[in-house]
XYZ file of C-alpha atoms in Angstrom:
703
model
C 78.500 77.278 83.962
C 79.429 73.805 84.753
C 82.129 72.288 86.378
C 82.577 68.884 84.512
C 81.162 69.347 80.945
C 83.528 72.060 79.984
C 86.538 70.148 81.529
C 85.523 67.115 79.521
C 85.316 69.141 76.663
C 89.017 70.261 76.641
C 91.785 68.400 74.956
C 93.567 66.336 77.620
C 91.021 66.581 80.180
C 90.793 63.869 82.832
C 88.344 61.054 82.631
C 84.882 61.280 84.167
C 85.719 59.132 87.095
C 88.788 61.555 87.755
C 86.293 64.480 87.318
C 84.180 63.512 89.878
C 87.082 63.083 92.333
C 88.380 66.364 91.348
C 84.911 67.823 91.871
C 84.825 66.322 95.151
C 88.155 67.639 96.051
C 87.400 71.337 95.423
C 83.865 71.058 96.986
C 85.559 70.332 100.399
C 87.931 73.367 100.029
C 87.032 76.917 101.490
C 86.567 79.041 98.460
C 85.997 78.282 94.989
C 87.731 76.925 91.707
C 86.913 78.665 88.414
C 87.807 78.931 84.671
C 86.823 82.019 82.824
C 87.493 83.317 79.320
C 90.703 85.418 79.310
C 89.513 88.975 79.278
C 88.952 91.785 81.520
C 85.248 90.888 82.385
C 86.403 87.142 82.953
C 83.280 85.279 82.050
C 83.059 82.290 83.894
C 83.311 78.682 82.054
C 83.750 76.549 85.236
C 82.796 77.210 88.735
C 82.669 74.836 91.727
C 80.077 74.576 94.370
C 82.301 76.367 96.971
C 80.725 79.598 95.326
C 77.862 79.110 97.945
C 80.026 79.608 100.510
C 81.473 82.800 99.217
C 78.671 84.564 97.782
C 75.507 83.053 99.053
C 74.532 81.557 95.831
C 74.686 78.208 94.103
C 76.006 78.112 90.483
C 72.650 77.889 89.060
C 71.486 80.745 91.169
C 74.294 82.987 90.071
C 73.286 82.214 86.288
C 69.741 83.218 87.203
C 70.794 86.311 88.782
C 72.771 87.259 85.547
C 76.114 87.199 87.358
C 77.901 84.912 85.039
C 81.113 86.706 85.145
C 83.584 87.401 88.009
C 83.516 91.108 86.882
C 79.731 91.118 87.451
C 80.439 89.767 91.101
C 83.063 92.424 91.893
C 82.338 95.736 93.976
C 81.272 98.387 91.384
C 84.084 100.497 93.218
C 86.936 97.840 92.611
C 86.110 96.952 88.941
C 88.143 99.060 87.051
C 91.362 98.647 89.327
C 90.855 94.890 88.882
C 90.410 95.037 85.190
C 93.663 97.007 85.008
C 95.500 94.200 86.901
C 94.099 91.341 85.032
C 95.056 92.969 81.560
C 98.530 93.560 82.919
C 98.853 89.985 83.749
C 97.408 88.900 80.422
C 99.677 91.273 78.518
C 102.688 90.049 80.351
C 101.250 86.357 80.138
C 101.902 85.840 83.882
C 100.063 84.574 86.837
C 98.419 87.014 88.945
C 96.586 87.678 92.277
C 94.456 90.445 93.111
C 91.915 91.530 96.065
C 88.708 92.912 95.742
C 85.159 93.229 97.256
C 82.051 91.430 96.407
C 78.488 92.012 97.025
C 76.914 88.895 98.626
C 73.365 87.733 98.739
C 71.714 89.957 101.243
C 73.832 92.872 100.348
C 76.811 92.014 102.638
C 80.462 92.637 101.286
C 83.358 90.304 101.477
C 86.919 90.680 100.509
C 88.184 88.047 98.067
C 91.585 86.852 96.800
C 91.602 86.013 93.061
C 94.643 83.989 92.025
C 94.671 82.783 88.258
C 97.156 81.488 85.539
C 96.654 82.087 81.771
C 96.083 78.798 80.129
C 94.645 77.408 76.811
C 92.094 74.663 76.037
C 92.250 72.063 73.688
C 90.631 74.079 71.029
C 93.246 76.963 71.667
C 90.932 79.290 73.598
C 92.607 81.411 76.212
C 91.573 80.921 79.500
C 92.253 82.008 83.065
C 92.112 79.230 85.702
C 92.306 80.129 89.335
C 90.685 79.856 92.709
C 88.514 82.501 94.974
C 89.258 82.875 98.580
C 87.453 84.809 101.208
C 90.262 86.900 102.943
C 88.010 89.511 104.677
C 89.512 88.892 108.128
C 93.050 89.241 106.882
C 91.859 92.347 104.986
C 90.421 93.767 108.272
C 93.296 93.220 110.567
C 95.809 94.439 107.953
C 93.489 97.583 107.907
C 93.406 97.759 111.415
C 97.034 97.415 111.809
C 97.545 100.215 109.257
C 95.191 102.457 110.814
C 97.071 101.674 114.349
C 100.364 102.466 112.758
C 99.087 105.760 111.410
C 97.748 106.636 114.759
C 100.935 105.663 116.321
C 103.147 107.523 113.803
C 100.696 110.712 113.977
C 101.005 110.667 117.878
C 105.010 109.971 117.532
C 105.355 112.703 114.991
C 103.050 115.461 116.751
C 103.475 114.692 120.494
C 104.894 117.297 122.725
C 106.400 114.689 124.841
C 109.820 113.586 123.476
C 109.723 110.027 122.436
C 112.328 107.642 121.108
C 113.606 103.888 120.091
C 117.398 103.243 121.268
C 119.353 100.156 120.604
C 120.932 98.269 123.555
C 124.359 99.508 122.270
C 123.520 103.193 122.733
C 122.302 104.751 119.485
C 118.791 106.015 118.508
C 116.722 104.006 116.369
C 113.824 106.746 116.015
C 113.299 109.941 117.616
C 110.246 112.168 117.291
C 110.521 116.034 116.563
C 109.613 116.771 120.100
C 112.789 114.945 121.466
C 114.861 116.648 118.882
C 113.714 120.150 119.972
C 114.156 119.135 123.550
C 117.965 118.092 122.824
C 118.258 121.155 120.531
C 118.280 119.590 117.453
C 116.429 120.636 114.137
C 115.002 117.596 113.467
C 114.963 113.708 114.585
C 117.614 112.809 111.797
C 119.915 115.395 113.193
C 119.493 114.281 116.470
C 120.418 110.659 115.485
C 123.544 111.633 113.520
C 124.682 113.976 116.326
C 124.065 111.389 119.290
C 126.001 108.218 118.264
C 126.832 107.249 121.734
C 124.088 107.962 124.302
C 126.033 107.257 127.418
C 128.766 109.517 126.640
C 127.174 112.061 124.175
C 123.873 112.698 126.170
C 124.055 112.042 129.921
C 126.415 114.362 131.981
C 127.058 111.120 134.317
C 128.110 108.489 131.578
C 126.959 105.959 134.190
C 123.340 106.930 134.045
C 122.910 104.759 130.733
C 124.258 101.676 132.272
C 121.710 102.396 135.457
C 119.107 102.521 132.809
C 119.871 99.512 131.249
C 120.172 97.579 134.690
C 116.824 98.899 136.002
C 115.258 97.363 132.775
C 116.964 94.170 133.128
C 115.546 94.015 136.607
C 112.110 95.431 136.355
C 111.334 95.499 132.715
C 110.913 99.192 132.660
C 112.077 102.285 134.128
C 109.587 104.918 135.620
C 110.677 108.719 136.127
C 114.401 107.987 135.591
C 115.989 111.367 136.228
C 119.028 112.448 134.838
C 120.971 115.485 133.859
C 121.793 115.740 130.196
C 123.531 118.003 127.740
C 121.957 119.705 124.657
C 123.267 120.338 121.580
C 124.244 123.917 122.488
C 126.054 122.559 125.744
C 123.450 123.823 128.264
C 122.122 121.311 130.925
C 118.750 120.211 131.488
C 117.142 117.592 133.829
C 114.944 114.949 132.115
C 112.708 112.174 133.277
C 112.390 108.899 131.108
C 109.760 106.335 130.854
C 110.986 103.496 129.053
C 110.435 99.394 128.720
C 112.206 96.788 126.514
C 110.828 95.272 123.573
C 111.518 91.741 122.803
C 111.310 89.446 119.746
C 109.314 86.111 119.825
C 112.410 84.351 120.842
C 112.793 86.461 123.619
C 115.902 88.646 122.256
C 115.967 92.234 122.860
C 114.906 94.488 119.974
C 115.157 97.978 121.276
C 114.227 100.244 124.267
C 111.099 102.545 123.681
C 110.022 105.335 125.767
C 109.160 108.826 126.599
C 111.222 111.738 127.840
C 110.085 114.787 129.852
C 111.972 118.073 130.545
C 111.668 118.529 134.187
C 114.317 121.192 134.821
C 111.979 123.466 136.230
C 110.347 120.764 138.589
C 114.021 119.895 139.637
C 114.773 123.642 140.082
C 111.689 123.922 142.469
C 112.288 120.748 144.198
C 116.133 122.034 144.876
C 114.714 125.322 146.106
C 112.124 123.597 148.509
C 115.266 121.319 149.696
C 117.156 124.310 150.218
C 114.587 126.114 152.285
C 114.093 122.918 154.306
C 117.896 122.443 154.952
C 119.029 126.109 155.139
C 118.724 129.438 157.102
C 116.505 131.840 155.506
C 118.465 134.799 156.721
C 122.051 133.790 156.556
C 121.760 131.029 153.918
C 124.008 128.523 155.963
C 122.798 124.963 156.673
C 120.206 124.736 159.499
C 120.092 121.999 162.219
C 118.806 119.436 159.938
C 121.543 119.738 157.535
C 124.034 120.112 160.374
C 123.509 116.603 161.898
C 123.827 115.221 158.244
C 127.056 116.957 157.701
C 128.385 115.951 161.038
C 127.591 112.294 160.393
C 129.573 112.575 157.049
C 132.470 114.169 159.015
C 132.258 111.227 161.423
C 132.309 108.454 158.934
C 135.398 109.938 157.182
C 136.860 110.269 160.828
C 136.252 106.583 161.643
C 137.622 105.452 158.147
C 141.002 107.943 158.517
C 141.101 107.188 162.244
C 140.872 110.825 162.521
C 138.992 113.489 164.629
C 136.154 115.925 164.137
C 135.734 119.217 166.059
C 132.399 120.727 166.754
C 132.740 124.332 167.902
C 129.572 126.046 169.677
C 129.563 129.563 168.805
C 127.887 132.513 170.827
C 127.837 136.092 169.781
C 128.627 138.074 172.903
C 126.323 140.932 173.769
C 124.472 140.408 170.718
C 121.104 141.021 172.407
C 122.382 144.524 173.557
C 123.280 145.411 169.882
C 120.151 144.060 168.272
C 117.878 145.835 170.883
C 119.638 149.226 170.871
C 120.119 149.245 167.012
C 116.854 147.643 165.951
C 116.256 144.097 164.689
C 117.036 144.832 161.047
C 120.655 145.858 162.214
C 120.754 142.776 164.079
C 119.657 140.625 160.900
C 122.638 142.305 159.124
C 124.946 141.633 161.914
C 124.322 137.946 161.666
C 124.669 137.823 158.012
C 127.948 139.671 158.494
C 129.201 137.394 160.808
C 127.924 134.167 159.017
C 130.087 135.244 156.105
C 133.142 135.878 158.295
C 132.667 132.509 159.856
C 132.599 130.979 156.566
C 135.716 132.668 155.314
C 137.585 131.796 158.514
C 137.251 128.037 157.636
C 138.211 125.851 155.084
C 136.148 124.473 152.392
C 135.824 121.239 153.861
C 134.315 122.440 157.090
C 130.784 123.486 157.864
C 129.202 126.601 159.516
C 125.678 126.044 160.658
C 123.257 128.579 162.096
C 121.728 126.995 165.305
C 119.197 129.600 166.303
C 119.463 133.365 167.209
C 123.112 134.367 167.634
C 124.274 130.929 167.892
C 126.247 129.075 165.170
C 127.806 125.602 165.048
C 131.236 124.979 163.408
C 132.083 121.299 162.078
C 135.815 121.000 161.463
C 136.737 117.626 160.032
C 140.051 116.183 158.708
C 141.849 117.074 161.962
C 144.490 115.119 163.809
C 145.522 117.109 166.476
C 144.338 119.948 168.926
C 147.147 122.137 167.106
C 145.288 122.131 163.867
C 142.028 122.863 165.596
C 143.377 125.662 167.651
C 144.847 127.057 164.558
C 141.380 127.316 162.680
C 139.507 128.597 166.202
C 142.316 131.529 166.483
C 141.352 132.526 162.949
C 137.631 132.462 163.722
C 137.897 134.399 166.692
C 140.273 137.188 164.904
C 138.191 137.233 162.014
C 134.721 137.749 163.951
C 136.424 140.570 166.109
C 137.703 142.340 163.235
C 136.212 146.186 163.185
C 132.808 146.346 161.620
C 130.647 149.430 160.286
C 127.157 148.525 159.749
C 124.430 151.379 159.078
C 126.913 154.172 160.130
C 127.583 152.411 163.468
C 131.081 151.088 164.144
C 130.979 147.781 166.199
C 133.178 145.634 167.837
C 131.959 141.953 167.831
C 133.135 139.072 169.646
C 132.287 135.612 170.260
C 132.542 132.791 172.813
C 133.398 129.388 171.543
C 132.860 125.820 173.249
C 134.809 123.198 171.585
C 133.941 119.360 171.736
C 135.869 116.420 169.639
C 134.916 113.289 168.321
C 135.409 110.606 169.400
C 136.916 111.876 172.778
C 134.034 113.779 174.001
C 131.041 112.028 172.577
C 129.917 109.892 169.922
C 127.047 111.660 168.208
C 125.565 115.229 167.453
C 123.391 115.668 170.642
C 126.234 114.447 173.105
C 128.851 116.918 171.111
C 126.734 119.723 171.277
C 125.996 119.217 174.964
C 129.473 119.244 176.135
C 130.274 122.150 173.613
C 127.776 124.206 175.017
C 129.013 123.566 178.742
C 132.403 124.568 177.278
C 131.084 127.893 175.683
C 129.805 128.992 179.000
C 132.990 128.622 180.560
C 134.630 130.588 177.695
C 132.081 133.606 178.580
C 132.667 133.169 182.248
C 136.282 133.654 181.225
C 135.966 137.028 179.866
C 134.339 136.409 176.648
C 135.818 136.565 173.079
C 137.508 133.373 173.881
C 137.364 129.571 173.184
C 137.235 126.684 175.473
C 137.897 122.854 175.081
C 135.466 120.947 176.794
C 136.954 118.965 180.031
C 135.565 116.651 182.586
C 135.557 119.154 184.926
C 133.595 121.425 182.816
C 131.065 118.817 183.084
C 131.219 119.029 186.581
C 130.621 122.325 186.592
C 127.708 122.329 184.498
C 126.218 119.437 186.768
C 126.657 121.941 189.755
C 124.875 124.700 187.548
C 121.930 122.369 186.820
C 121.708 121.503 190.644
C 121.810 125.035 191.466
C 119.125 125.642 189.018
C 116.822 122.758 190.547
C 117.830 124.363 194.112
C 116.629 127.805 193.342
C 112.985 126.358 192.846
C 111.446 126.990 196.090
C 114.178 128.883 197.692
C 111.571 131.541 198.678
C 109.286 129.088 200.261
C 112.178 127.549 202.151
C 113.225 130.967 203.526
C 116.858 130.318 202.015
C 116.653 134.158 200.217
C 117.689 137.160 202.490
C 117.835 140.608 201.669
C 120.787 142.538 202.610
C 121.322 146.594 202.473
C 124.462 148.626 201.454
C 124.112 152.281 202.901
C 124.638 155.229 200.429
C 126.159 158.544 201.481
C 126.489 162.067 200.858
C 129.320 164.319 200.509
C 129.185 164.866 204.412
C 129.271 161.125 204.629
C 125.751 161.175 206.349
C 123.327 158.247 205.295
C 120.846 159.046 202.451
C 119.548 155.476 201.785
C 120.459 151.942 200.862
C 120.512 149.814 197.834
C 118.682 146.293 198.662
C 120.659 143.353 197.593
C 119.561 139.508 197.513
C 121.498 136.530 198.979
C 121.189 132.969 198.861
C 122.205 130.739 201.492
C 121.491 126.987 200.740
C 121.731 124.396 203.384
C 124.161 122.062 200.904
C 125.890 124.667 198.361
C 126.321 127.194 201.356
C 126.550 130.827 200.373
C 125.733 131.261 196.548
C 126.803 134.446 195.419
C 124.639 136.618 193.069
C 126.406 136.525 189.957
C 126.215 132.579 190.248
C 122.398 132.559 190.798
C 120.994 135.578 189.016
C 121.826 134.668 185.643
C 120.198 131.270 186.140
C 117.070 132.921 187.686
C 116.922 135.197 184.636
C 117.349 132.192 182.225
C 114.524 130.376 183.974
C 112.180 133.378 184.763
C 112.432 132.630 188.444
C 113.855 136.074 188.769
C 110.138 137.384 188.588
C 109.287 135.784 192.079
C 112.627 136.734 193.401
C 112.505 140.023 192.274
C 108.762 140.618 193.831
C 110.362 139.073 197.181
C 112.979 141.476 197.175
C 110.849 144.683 196.299
C 108.393 143.757 199.314
C 110.972 142.891 201.691
C 113.018 146.061 200.910
C 109.765 148.343 201.108
C 108.531 146.855 204.194
C 112.283 147.276 205.965
C 112.741 150.913 204.530
C 109.223 151.903 205.899
C 110.626 151.130 209.414
C 113.796 153.206 209.143
C 114.146 156.182 211.259
C 115.001 159.899 209.700
C 118.590 160.902 209.537
C 119.061 164.636 209.811
C 115.344 164.973 209.263
C 115.216 163.331 206.039
C 113.511 159.983 205.268
C 116.113 157.242 204.117
C 115.286 155.824 200.404
C 115.893 152.172 199.317
C 116.890 151.333 195.870
C 115.634 148.085 194.379
C 117.207 146.347 191.357
C 114.822 145.424 188.318
C 115.535 142.617 186.078
C 115.199 142.631 182.532
C 112.342 140.438 182.504
C 110.802 142.490 185.083
C 110.690 145.476 182.806
C 108.847 143.785 180.198
C 106.069 142.324 182.455
C 103.040 144.439 182.058
C 102.052 143.857 185.861
C 105.133 145.559 187.244
C 103.629 148.968 187.891
C 100.694 147.500 189.695
C 103.454 145.357 191.825
C 105.146 148.340 192.854
C 102.071 150.110 194.187
C 101.106 146.914 195.927
C 104.374 146.920 197.525
C 104.278 150.484 198.488
C 100.813 150.163 199.914
C 101.291 147.133 201.932
C 104.556 148.437 203.385
C 103.532 152.191 203.923
C 106.459 153.456 202.246
C 106.081 156.882 200.623
C 106.655 156.347 196.801
C 109.687 159.068 197.183
C 111.697 156.787 199.338
C 112.017 154.031 196.531
C 114.138 153.753 193.530
C 114.173 151.392 191.083
C 117.298 150.638 189.429
C 117.773 149.356 185.821
C 120.829 148.489 183.944
C 121.520 150.533 180.639
C 121.535 147.462 178.672
C 117.873 147.308 179.664
C 117.084 150.667 178.489
C 118.228 149.758 174.975
C 115.609 146.912 174.507
C 112.397 148.178 173.341
C 112.828 151.738 173.730
C 109.106 152.775 173.268
C 108.084 150.307 175.927
C 110.688 151.156 178.254
C 109.875 154.697 178.041
C 106.196 153.780 178.657
C 106.835 151.653 181.729
C 109.021 154.152 183.357
C 106.485 157.069 182.722
C 103.974 154.605 184.464
C 106.016 153.935 187.545
C 107.265 157.622 187.890
C 103.674 158.615 188.192
C 103.455 156.627 191.170
C 105.864 159.046 192.753
C 109.049 156.412 192.677
C 112.226 157.463 191.264
C 114.156 155.591 188.512
C 117.939 155.283 188.279
C 120.252 153.862 185.463
C 122.672 151.480 187.131
C 126.218 150.676 185.513
C 126.275 153.589 183.174
C 128.918 153.976 180.811
C 128.965 150.318 180.010
C 126.647 150.021 177.806
C 125.419 151.019 174.046
C 122.823 153.798 175.030
C 122.143 156.709 172.682
C 122.591 160.090 174.225
C 119.209 160.837 172.414
C 117.600 158.148 173.911
C 118.645 159.372 177.327
C 117.423 162.591 176.997
C 113.905 161.267 176.300
C 113.916 158.553 179.451
C 112.150 159.345 182.341
C 114.927 158.939 184.810
C 116.305 160.566 188.131
C 119.384 159.166 188.885
C 122.836 158.032 187.130
C 125.242 155.526 188.850
C 128.656 155.500 187.591
C 129.704 151.999 187.356
C 132.714 150.721 189.700
C 134.705 149.835 186.781
C 135.288 153.651 186.086
C 135.342 154.483 189.846
C 137.890 152.068 190.545
C 141.490 153.646 189.832
C 140.122 157.107 188.998
C 142.521 158.590 191.066
C 145.628 157.282 189.325
C 145.814 159.928 186.617
C 143.916 162.241 184.556
C 142.872 159.738 181.802
C 141.346 157.383 184.520
C 139.243 160.162 185.442
C 137.906 161.136 182.141
C 135.065 158.832 181.799
C 133.742 159.779 185.458
C 134.237 163.297 184.812
C 132.251 163.178 181.543
C 129.436 161.040 183.246
C 129.195 163.758 185.970
C 129.046 166.499 183.413
C 126.382 164.623 181.525
C 124.260 164.279 184.432
C 124.460 167.608 185.613
C 123.514 168.839 182.161
C 120.374 166.777 182.301
C 119.715 167.689 185.885
C 120.220 164.097 186.988
C 121.264 162.929 190.427
C 124.842 161.223 190.441
C 125.780 158.063 192.440
C 129.244 156.443 192.482
C 129.197 152.933 193.390
C 132.450 150.938 194.362
C 134.100 153.693 196.057
C 136.702 151.956 198.185
C 139.814 154.586 198.910
C 139.418 158.208 200.259
C 141.267 159.694 197.287
C 138.525 158.409 195.094
C 135.966 159.883 197.130
C 137.696 163.168 197.251
C 138.120 163.343 193.570
C 134.737 162.183 192.762
C 133.147 164.714 195.306
C 135.359 167.757 193.882
C 133.937 166.853 190.237
C 130.405 167.253 191.801
C 129.455 163.583 192.471
C 126.867 163.713 195.301
C 126.238 160.329 196.657
C 128.447 157.673 197.175
C 128.259 153.813 197.768
C 131.039 151.351 198.519
C 133.163 149.332 201.096
C 134.977 152.625 202.090
C 131.820 153.523 204.057
C 129.697 150.190 204.762
C 129.602 146.730 203.189
C 126.264 145.117 202.454
C 124.571 144.000 205.735
C 121.531 142.225 207.057
C 118.578 144.086 208.381
C 119.975 143.824 211.913
C 123.353 145.107 211.513
C 121.951 147.881 209.381
C 119.689 148.964 212.434
C 122.861 149.641 214.443
C 124.420 151.422 211.497
C 121.622 153.630 211.338
C 121.707 154.211 215.031
C 125.199 155.115 214.642
C 124.205 157.774 212.119
C 121.500 159.292 214.604
C 124.445 159.828 217.459
């Protein structure tokens, strides 16, 4: 092989000086110029010095190694394919280009690009004239790209996560099988045909597509972009998209690509958690947290429309009695029933929330005057009071409602609740089963109540509490004993009646100390009373519901008897009927323990509560007191006497002592005596009196 000799031998070859210039030109290029005989093995006739850079061999070294053809330099695995391409080009008389591997000096492999064109020498010999170029880097890069594309395609086709490419105008350019399956299509092609407009065909809210594009324009991508979409069968699911924009080198948008994940279950779980956090688990109503949000929304609408928002604080009347007498499970059923009734009484735009216990809050927006509010409240009261049957029990439930109005009464939830609570207590004082609008006068009443509550602290230490005694007499009008009653005389508020401070004491827990003070004072006083007709006088002391729940009550009673020296049989403890029906087993145990001390137990206000006759048989009691509401007017007609007569009959059947309280007329006394009542208490005989006056009254009994 030689460069210049063969060229000069050819007809029309350049002169010697030109050959040298040409030789110098090829020697400075990467690659090698060649001439070869036009046959598949391509025997080399001319090869430039660039061969050393390609193969590691100079021309002479190649000849010495016996590699005098391009076929000999070709990798054995590629020879057949190269020969076929060369033959095809020769047959067509066309130029060709072919890539193949060669084995270089030292055993390394390279990829060469061979480009040649058929030509004839001066003697008519058919030659191949061309150029050899190292394309190893380009081939490897193309191989890498091909492998990458294959991996991406495999991942795209086999991924369990939906993947897509979409155009800016909202149609799919590519989708994988997972996405087609997610949206309910048999294959990606069907998906792309079915969803021609993503905004209107896929998203439940068409505005989500525009939001998707806006976020990508702003941030370059979207992360966890959640939307509700419609599947092919019409069902709805929730998805989360992660996507970015792909741009051309000139910056123009090519497409959006990303992934889609089905988050329906996650969304459902989140919805459940949110519902649990914002709703009452028993009734399903909004709780306090959601109540605040609903009120804020109603206030915003009222400000915008120059309207009003009414907030009603609803408290069930006597719920504790029902809950304790029928059991907590029945109490829960009652709350669920009331919740449903409240919802049915209001409009769809209104809110019913459970505030806690037996308290509910109603938010009534879009009201423009009190008439609209009262219409709704009348419906609420009427609906709640409708007869109710639960677990075989016929119940009549009522509620007391306090009402406040935005913006007149307060600007926010706390303020509206506070004044509505004040109005609710006023509704209860008016007789329950009513509603009351807040007024500034009520606020003054609430402030007075707060002042009384504070003043009650330390009243015992300041000796502001005293005990008075109302005598009880027998059918012969002779004194049998007294009921001890507490009175409070405050230096500023004056004489505070029990109906004003006893409920406060119950709520605040101060009733425990007050009850202890009355018990010890009464026992001490009764221990000093003389006998009347040869009989010791007894004293009756009222117990509160809180005292009855105190485990130390029997010990306190025993201490009062011990300190005073009063015989146990001279002490009678009075409990109300509603107190009995709390925790019945605890009540029976507590009363048994007290009676073992020798103390008597009376049920006060009998007939006004919800006690069960079956429980009454089990209770360790000695006395029934007929409530004054049944005594008053019992002399008017036979119907008025029906209940007192029934109570007397029941008491005698159970061998219980009977006391009628609130007797004010001779006729009442006569009728009750005739029916069999043995003890009487009321203004007909004596009013409550301090200890000094009682001493004179007793002296009169001794005369």
